[in-house]
mmCIF file of C-alpha atoms in Angstrom:
data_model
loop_
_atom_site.group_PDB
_atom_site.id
_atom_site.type_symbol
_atom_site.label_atom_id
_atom_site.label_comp_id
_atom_site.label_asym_id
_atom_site.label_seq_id
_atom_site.Cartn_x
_atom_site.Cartn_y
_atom_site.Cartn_z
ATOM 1 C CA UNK R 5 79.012 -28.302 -4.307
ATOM 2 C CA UNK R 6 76.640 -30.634 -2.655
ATOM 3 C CA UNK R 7 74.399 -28.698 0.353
ATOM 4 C CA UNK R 8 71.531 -29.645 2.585
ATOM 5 C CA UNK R 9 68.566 -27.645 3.924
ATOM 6 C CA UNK R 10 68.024 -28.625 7.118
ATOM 7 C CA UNK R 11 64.637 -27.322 9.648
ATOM 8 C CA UNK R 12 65.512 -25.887 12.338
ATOM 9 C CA UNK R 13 61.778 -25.058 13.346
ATOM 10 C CA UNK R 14 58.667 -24.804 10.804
ATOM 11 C CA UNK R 15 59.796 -21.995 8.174
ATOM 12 C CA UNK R 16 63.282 -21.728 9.611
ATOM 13 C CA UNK R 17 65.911 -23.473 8.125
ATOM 14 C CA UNK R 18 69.865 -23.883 8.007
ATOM 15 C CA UNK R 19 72.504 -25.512 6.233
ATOM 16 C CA UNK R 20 75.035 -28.056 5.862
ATOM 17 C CA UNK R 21 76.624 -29.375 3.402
ATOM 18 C CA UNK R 22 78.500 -31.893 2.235
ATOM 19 C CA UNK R 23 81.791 -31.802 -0.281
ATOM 20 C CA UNK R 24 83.488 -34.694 -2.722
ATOM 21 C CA UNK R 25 85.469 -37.978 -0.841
ATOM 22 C CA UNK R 26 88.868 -36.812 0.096
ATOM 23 C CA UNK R 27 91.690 -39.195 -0.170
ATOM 24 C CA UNK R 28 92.332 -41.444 2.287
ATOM 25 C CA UNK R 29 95.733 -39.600 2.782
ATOM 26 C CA UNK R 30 94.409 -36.105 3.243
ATOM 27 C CA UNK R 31 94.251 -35.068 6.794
ATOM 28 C CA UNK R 32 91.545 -33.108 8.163
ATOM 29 C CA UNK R 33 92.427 -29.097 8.745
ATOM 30 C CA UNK R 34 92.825 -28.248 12.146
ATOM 31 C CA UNK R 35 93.313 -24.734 13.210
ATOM 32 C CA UNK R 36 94.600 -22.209 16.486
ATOM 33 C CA UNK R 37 90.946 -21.322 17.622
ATOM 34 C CA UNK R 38 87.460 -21.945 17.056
ATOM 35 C CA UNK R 39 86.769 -18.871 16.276
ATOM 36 C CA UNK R 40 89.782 -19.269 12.696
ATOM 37 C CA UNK R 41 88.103 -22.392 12.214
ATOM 38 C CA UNK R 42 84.313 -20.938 11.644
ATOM 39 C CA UNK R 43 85.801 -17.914 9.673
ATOM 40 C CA UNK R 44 87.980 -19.997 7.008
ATOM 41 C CA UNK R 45 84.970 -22.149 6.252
ATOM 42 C CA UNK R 46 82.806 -19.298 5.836
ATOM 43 C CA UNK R 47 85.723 -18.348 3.309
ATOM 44 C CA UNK R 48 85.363 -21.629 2.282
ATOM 45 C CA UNK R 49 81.610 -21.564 1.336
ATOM 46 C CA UNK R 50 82.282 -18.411 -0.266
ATOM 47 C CA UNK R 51 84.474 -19.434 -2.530
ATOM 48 C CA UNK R 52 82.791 -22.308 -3.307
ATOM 49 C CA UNK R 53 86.311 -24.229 -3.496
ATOM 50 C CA UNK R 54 84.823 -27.891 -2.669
ATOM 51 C CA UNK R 55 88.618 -29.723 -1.974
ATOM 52 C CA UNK R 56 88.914 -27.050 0.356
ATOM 53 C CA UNK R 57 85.565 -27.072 2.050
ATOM 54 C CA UNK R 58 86.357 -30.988 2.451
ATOM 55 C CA UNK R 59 89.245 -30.708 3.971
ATOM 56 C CA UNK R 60 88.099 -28.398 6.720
ATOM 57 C CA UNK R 61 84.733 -30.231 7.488
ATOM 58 C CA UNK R 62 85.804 -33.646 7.121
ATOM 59 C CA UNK R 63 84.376 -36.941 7.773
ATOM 60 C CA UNK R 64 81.954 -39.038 5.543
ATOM 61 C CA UNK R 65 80.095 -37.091 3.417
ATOM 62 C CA UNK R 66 77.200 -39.322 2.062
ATOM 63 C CA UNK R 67 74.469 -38.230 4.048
ATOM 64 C CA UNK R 68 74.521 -34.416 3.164
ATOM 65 C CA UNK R 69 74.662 -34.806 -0.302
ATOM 66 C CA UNK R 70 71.272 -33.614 -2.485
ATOM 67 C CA UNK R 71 72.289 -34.159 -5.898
ATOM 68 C CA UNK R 72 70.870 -31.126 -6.846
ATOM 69 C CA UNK R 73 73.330 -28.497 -7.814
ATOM 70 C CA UNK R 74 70.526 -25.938 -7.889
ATOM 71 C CA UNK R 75 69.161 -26.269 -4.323
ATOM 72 C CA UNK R 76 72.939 -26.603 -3.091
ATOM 73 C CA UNK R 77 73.765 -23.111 -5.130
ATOM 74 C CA UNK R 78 70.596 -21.625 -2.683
ATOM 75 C CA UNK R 79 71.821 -23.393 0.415
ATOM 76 C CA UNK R 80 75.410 -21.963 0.130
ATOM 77 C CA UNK R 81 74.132 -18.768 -0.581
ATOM 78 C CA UNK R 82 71.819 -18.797 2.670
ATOM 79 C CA UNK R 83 74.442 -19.906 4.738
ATOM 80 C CA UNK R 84 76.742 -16.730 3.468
ATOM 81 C CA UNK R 85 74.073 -14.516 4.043
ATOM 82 C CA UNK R 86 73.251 -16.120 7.734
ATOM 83 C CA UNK R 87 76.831 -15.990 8.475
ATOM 84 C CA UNK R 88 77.672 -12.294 7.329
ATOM 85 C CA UNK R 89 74.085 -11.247 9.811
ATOM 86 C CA UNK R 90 75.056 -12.363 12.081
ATOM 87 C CA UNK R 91 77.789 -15.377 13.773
ATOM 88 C CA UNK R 92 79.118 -16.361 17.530
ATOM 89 C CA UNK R 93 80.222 -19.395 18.790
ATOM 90 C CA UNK R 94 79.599 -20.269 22.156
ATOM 91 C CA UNK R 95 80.886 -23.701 24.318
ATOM 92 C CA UNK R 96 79.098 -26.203 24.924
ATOM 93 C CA UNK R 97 78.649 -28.549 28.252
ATOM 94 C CA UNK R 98 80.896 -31.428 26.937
ATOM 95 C CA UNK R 99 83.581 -28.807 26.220
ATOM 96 C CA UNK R 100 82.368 -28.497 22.152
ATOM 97 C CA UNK R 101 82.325 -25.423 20.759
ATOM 98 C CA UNK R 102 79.158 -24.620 17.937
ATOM 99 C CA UNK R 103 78.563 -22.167 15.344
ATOM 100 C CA UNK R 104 75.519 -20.164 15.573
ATOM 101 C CA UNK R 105 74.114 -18.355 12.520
ATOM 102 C CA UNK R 106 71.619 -15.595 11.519
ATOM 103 C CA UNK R 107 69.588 -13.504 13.990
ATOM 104 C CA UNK R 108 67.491 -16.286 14.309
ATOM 105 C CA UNK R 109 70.503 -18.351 16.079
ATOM 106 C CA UNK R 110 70.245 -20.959 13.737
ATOM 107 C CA UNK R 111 72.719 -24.201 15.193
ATOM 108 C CA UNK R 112 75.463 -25.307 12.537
ATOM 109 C CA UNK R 113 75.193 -29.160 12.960
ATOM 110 C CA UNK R 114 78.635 -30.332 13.089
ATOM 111 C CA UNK R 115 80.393 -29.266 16.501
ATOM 112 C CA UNK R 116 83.661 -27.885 16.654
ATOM 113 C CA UNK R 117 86.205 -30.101 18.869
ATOM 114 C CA UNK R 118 89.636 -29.004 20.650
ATOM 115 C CA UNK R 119 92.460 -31.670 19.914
ATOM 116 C CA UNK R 120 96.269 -31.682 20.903
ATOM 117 C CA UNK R 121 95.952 -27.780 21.423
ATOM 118 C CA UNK R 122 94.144 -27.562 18.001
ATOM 119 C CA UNK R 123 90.734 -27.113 16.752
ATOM 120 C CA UNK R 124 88.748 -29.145 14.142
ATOM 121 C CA UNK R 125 84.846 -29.784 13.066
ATOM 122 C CA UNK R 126 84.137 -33.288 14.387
ATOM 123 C CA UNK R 127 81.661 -34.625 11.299
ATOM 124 C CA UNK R 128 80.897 -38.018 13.643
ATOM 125 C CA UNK R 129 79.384 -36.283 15.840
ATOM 126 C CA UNK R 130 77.579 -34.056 13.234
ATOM 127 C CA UNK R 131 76.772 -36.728 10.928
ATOM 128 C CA UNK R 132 73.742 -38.010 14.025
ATOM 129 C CA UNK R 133 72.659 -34.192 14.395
ATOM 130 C CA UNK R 134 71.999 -33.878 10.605
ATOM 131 C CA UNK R 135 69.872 -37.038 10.113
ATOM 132 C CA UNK R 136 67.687 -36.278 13.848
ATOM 133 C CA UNK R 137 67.071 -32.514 11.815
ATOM 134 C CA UNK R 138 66.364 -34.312 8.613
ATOM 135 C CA UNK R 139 63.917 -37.083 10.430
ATOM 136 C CA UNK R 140 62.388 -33.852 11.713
ATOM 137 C CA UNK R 141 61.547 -32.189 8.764
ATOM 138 C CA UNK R 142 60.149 -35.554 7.371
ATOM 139 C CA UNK R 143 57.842 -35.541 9.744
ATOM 140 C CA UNK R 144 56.764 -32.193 10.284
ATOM 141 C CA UNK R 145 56.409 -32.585 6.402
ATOM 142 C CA UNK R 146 54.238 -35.232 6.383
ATOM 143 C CA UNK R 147 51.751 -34.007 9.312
ATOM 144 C CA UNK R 148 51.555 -30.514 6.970
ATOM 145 C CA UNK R 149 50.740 -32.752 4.163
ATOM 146 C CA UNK R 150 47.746 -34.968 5.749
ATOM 147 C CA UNK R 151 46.161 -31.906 7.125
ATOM 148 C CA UNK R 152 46.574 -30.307 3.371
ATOM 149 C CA UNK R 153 44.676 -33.545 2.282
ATOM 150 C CA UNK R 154 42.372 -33.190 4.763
ATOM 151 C CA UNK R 155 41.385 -29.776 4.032
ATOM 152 C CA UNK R 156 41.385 -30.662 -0.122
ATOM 153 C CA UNK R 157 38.706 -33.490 0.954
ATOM 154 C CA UNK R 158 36.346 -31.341 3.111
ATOM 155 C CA UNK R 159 36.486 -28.605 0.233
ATOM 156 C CA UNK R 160 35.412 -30.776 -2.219
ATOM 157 C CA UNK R 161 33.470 -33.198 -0.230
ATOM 158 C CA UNK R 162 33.864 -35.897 -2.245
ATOM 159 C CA UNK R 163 35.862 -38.678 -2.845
ATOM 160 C CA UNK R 164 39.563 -38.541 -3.417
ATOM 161 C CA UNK R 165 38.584 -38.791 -7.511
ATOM 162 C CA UNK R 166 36.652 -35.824 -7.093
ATOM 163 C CA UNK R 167 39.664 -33.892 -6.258
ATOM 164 C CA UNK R 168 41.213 -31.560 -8.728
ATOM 165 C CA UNK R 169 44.237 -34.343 -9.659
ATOM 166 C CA UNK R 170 46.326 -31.337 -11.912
ATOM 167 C CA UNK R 171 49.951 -30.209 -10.604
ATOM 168 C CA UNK R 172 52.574 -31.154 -8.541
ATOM 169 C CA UNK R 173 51.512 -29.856 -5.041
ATOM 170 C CA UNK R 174 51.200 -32.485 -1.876
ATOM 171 C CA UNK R 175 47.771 -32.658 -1.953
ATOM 172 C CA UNK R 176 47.152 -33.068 -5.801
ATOM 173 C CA UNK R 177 49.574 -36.322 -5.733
ATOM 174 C CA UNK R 178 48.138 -37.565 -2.825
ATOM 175 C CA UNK R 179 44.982 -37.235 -4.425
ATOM 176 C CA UNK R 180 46.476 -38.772 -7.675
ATOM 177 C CA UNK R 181 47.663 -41.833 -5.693
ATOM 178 C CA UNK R 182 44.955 -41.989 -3.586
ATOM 179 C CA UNK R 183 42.405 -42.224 -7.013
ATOM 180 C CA UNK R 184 44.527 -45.499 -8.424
ATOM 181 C CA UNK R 185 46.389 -43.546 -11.392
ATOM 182 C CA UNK R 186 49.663 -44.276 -9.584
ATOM 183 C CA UNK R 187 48.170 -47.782 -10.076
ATOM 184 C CA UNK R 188 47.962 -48.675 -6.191
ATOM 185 C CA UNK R 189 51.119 -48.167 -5.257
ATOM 186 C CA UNK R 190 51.831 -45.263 -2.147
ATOM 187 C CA UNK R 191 53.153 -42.413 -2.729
ATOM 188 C CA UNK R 192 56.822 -41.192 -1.822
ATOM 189 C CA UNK R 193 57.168 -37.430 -0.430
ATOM 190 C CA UNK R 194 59.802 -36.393 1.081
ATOM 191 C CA UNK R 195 61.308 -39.574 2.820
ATOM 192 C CA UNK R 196 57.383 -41.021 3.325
ATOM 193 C CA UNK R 197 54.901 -43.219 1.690
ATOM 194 C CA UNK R 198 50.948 -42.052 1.476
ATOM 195 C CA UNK R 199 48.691 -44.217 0.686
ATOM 196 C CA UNK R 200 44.776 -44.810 1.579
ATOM 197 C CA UNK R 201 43.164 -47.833 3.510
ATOM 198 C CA UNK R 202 40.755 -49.747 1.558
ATOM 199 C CA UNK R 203 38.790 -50.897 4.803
ATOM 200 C CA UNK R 204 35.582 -49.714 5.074
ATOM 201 C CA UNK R 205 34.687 -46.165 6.360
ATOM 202 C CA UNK R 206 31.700 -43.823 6.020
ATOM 203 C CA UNK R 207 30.381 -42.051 3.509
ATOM 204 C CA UNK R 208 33.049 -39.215 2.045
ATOM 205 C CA UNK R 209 35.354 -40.439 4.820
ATOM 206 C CA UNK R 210 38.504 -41.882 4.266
ATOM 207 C CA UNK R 211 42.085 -42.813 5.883
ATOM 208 C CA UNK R 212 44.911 -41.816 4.963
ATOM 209 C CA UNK R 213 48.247 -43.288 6.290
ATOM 210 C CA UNK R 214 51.701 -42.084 6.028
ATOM 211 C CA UNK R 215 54.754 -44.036 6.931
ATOM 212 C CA UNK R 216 58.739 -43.549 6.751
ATOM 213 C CA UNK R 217 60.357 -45.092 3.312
ATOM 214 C CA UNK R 218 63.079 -46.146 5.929
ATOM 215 C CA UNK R 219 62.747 -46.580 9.534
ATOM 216 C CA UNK R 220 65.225 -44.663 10.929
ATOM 217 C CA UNK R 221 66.678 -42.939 8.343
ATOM 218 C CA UNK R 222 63.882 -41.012 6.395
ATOM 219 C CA UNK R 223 61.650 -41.060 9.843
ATOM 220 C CA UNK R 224 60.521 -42.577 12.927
ATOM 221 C CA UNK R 225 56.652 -42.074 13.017
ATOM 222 C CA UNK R 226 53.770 -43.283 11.039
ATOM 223 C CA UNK R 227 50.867 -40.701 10.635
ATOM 224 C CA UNK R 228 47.294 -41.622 10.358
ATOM 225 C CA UNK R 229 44.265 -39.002 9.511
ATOM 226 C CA UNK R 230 40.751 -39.431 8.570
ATOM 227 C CA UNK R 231 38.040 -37.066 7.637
ATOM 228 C CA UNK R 232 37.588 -36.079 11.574
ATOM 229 C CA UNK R 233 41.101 -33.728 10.929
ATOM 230 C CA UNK R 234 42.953 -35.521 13.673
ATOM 231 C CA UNK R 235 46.655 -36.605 12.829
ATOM 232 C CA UNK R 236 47.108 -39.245 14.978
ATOM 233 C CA UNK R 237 51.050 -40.761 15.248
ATOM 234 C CA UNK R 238 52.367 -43.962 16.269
ATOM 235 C CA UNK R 239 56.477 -45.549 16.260
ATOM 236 C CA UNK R 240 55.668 -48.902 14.732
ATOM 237 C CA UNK R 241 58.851 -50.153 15.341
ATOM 238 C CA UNK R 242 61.372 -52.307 12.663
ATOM 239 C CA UNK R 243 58.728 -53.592 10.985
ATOM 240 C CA UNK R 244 57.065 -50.384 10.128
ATOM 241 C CA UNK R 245 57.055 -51.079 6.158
ATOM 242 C CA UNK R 246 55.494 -54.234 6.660
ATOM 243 C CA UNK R 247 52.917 -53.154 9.596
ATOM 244 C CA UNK R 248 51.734 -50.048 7.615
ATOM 245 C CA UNK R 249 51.365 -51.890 4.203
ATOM 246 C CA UNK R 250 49.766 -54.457 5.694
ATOM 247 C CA UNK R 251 47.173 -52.024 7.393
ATOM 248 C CA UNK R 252 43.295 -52.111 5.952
ATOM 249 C CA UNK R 253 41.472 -50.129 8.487
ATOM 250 C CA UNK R 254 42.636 -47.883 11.409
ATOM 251 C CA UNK R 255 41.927 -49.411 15.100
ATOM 252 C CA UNK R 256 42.624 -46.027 17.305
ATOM 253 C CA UNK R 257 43.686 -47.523 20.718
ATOM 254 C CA UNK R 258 46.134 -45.730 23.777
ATOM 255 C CA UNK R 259 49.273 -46.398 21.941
ATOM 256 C CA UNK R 260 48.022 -43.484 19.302
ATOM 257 C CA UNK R 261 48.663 -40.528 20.243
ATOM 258 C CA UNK R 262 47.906 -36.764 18.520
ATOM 259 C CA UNK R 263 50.647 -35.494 16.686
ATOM 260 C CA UNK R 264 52.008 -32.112 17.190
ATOM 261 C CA UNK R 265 51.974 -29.757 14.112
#
């Protein structure tokens, strides 16, 4: 079973998931009500039967899929539990009907649809909530792990090499890539490169910049910080890869704005 964790908000999350390509031939499931089609899902999920979990959601599957059969084993198990605190669906403006989950209200992302007098999960439609959610999370991510960096540099006071380099945590491979073991090359977290500017700064300062792997897809904003504590953010546009690569020292100017945490 393939899954996704999704953010909702900072230490909320949902899920959606994604099953194996269906034959061209296989039509979607359609059923008499909404409220049938969120309940044999949820029997679905339970189950863990992925043909049949395909066949009710649908649609292209690609961009759910984690590769990660451990994570996907928590996700599905999170979604059971949000589903059996609490569900209700409720309709939407343009006539869509969507899934809400947990006490916390958590939004499914793909939107039920009524069709020819039946119902059916429209994955299209989904498929452009899921990566806007997963964008989000990037960059929330990122933001969390400047300021982490941040705070590692003014507890040490010191250069990034004076940072303690051991484990896996944002900071420490920041720090790692940041003190040339990675051999100059950025860093990739969680759909972002890190990586810091070798134009000149003041003494124990630094900058640290953090830009999407791909535009678009993996984020929208770059992310710069320097010892001052002040993520600044930016949309470089197309180019981004080539803008933020190419960047040696940080020229703060109206188009940079402060980044919400």
């Amino acid at each position: 079973m393939k899954f996704l964790t999704l953010a909702i908000i900072p230490l909320l999350a949902m899920t959606a998931f994604a099953s194996p390509r269906l034959p061209e031939e296989t039509p979607q499931q359609t059923f008499a009500s909404a409220a049938e089609a969120t309940e044999m899902l949820f029997q679905a999920v339970k189950s863990g039967d992925k043909e049949r979990i395909g066949k009710i959601l649908g649609g292209p599957t690609d961009l759910l899929s984690t590769d990660d059969e451990v994570q996907d084993d928590l996700d599905r198990g999170l979604f059971i539990q949000k589903y059996q605190e609490m569900h209700r669906i409720d309709l939407e403006a343009d006539g869509s009907v969507m899934l809400y989950l947990g006490a916390e209200n958590w939004p499914f992302p793909i939107p039920l649809v009524a069709q020819d007098g039946s119902w059916r999960f429209d994955a299209a439609k989904g498929r452009d909530e899921i990566l806007f959610r997963q964008i989000g999370e990037n960059e929330l991510t990122a933001i969390a792990t400047c300021l982490e960096f941040v705070a590692a540099e003014r507890q040490h006071q010191g250069t990034p090499d004076t940072l303690n380099l051991e484990g896996s945590s944002p900071t420490s491979l920041v720090a790692k890539a940041a003190s040339g073991s990675g051999g100059g090359d950025p860093l990739f977290l969680h759909g972002y490169y890190f990586r810091l500017l070798p134009g000149r700064k003041p003494v124990n300062g630094f900058t640290l910049i953090a830009y999407p792997a791909q535009y678009r897809s993996s984020g929208v904003m770059t992310f710069v910080v320097n010892q001052n504590g002040v993520v600044y953010e930016k949309d470089l546009g197309p180019n981004t890869s080539a803008v933020a690569t190419s960047m040696i020292v940080f020229h703060k100017d109206s188009t940079w704005r402060a980044a919400e945490e």
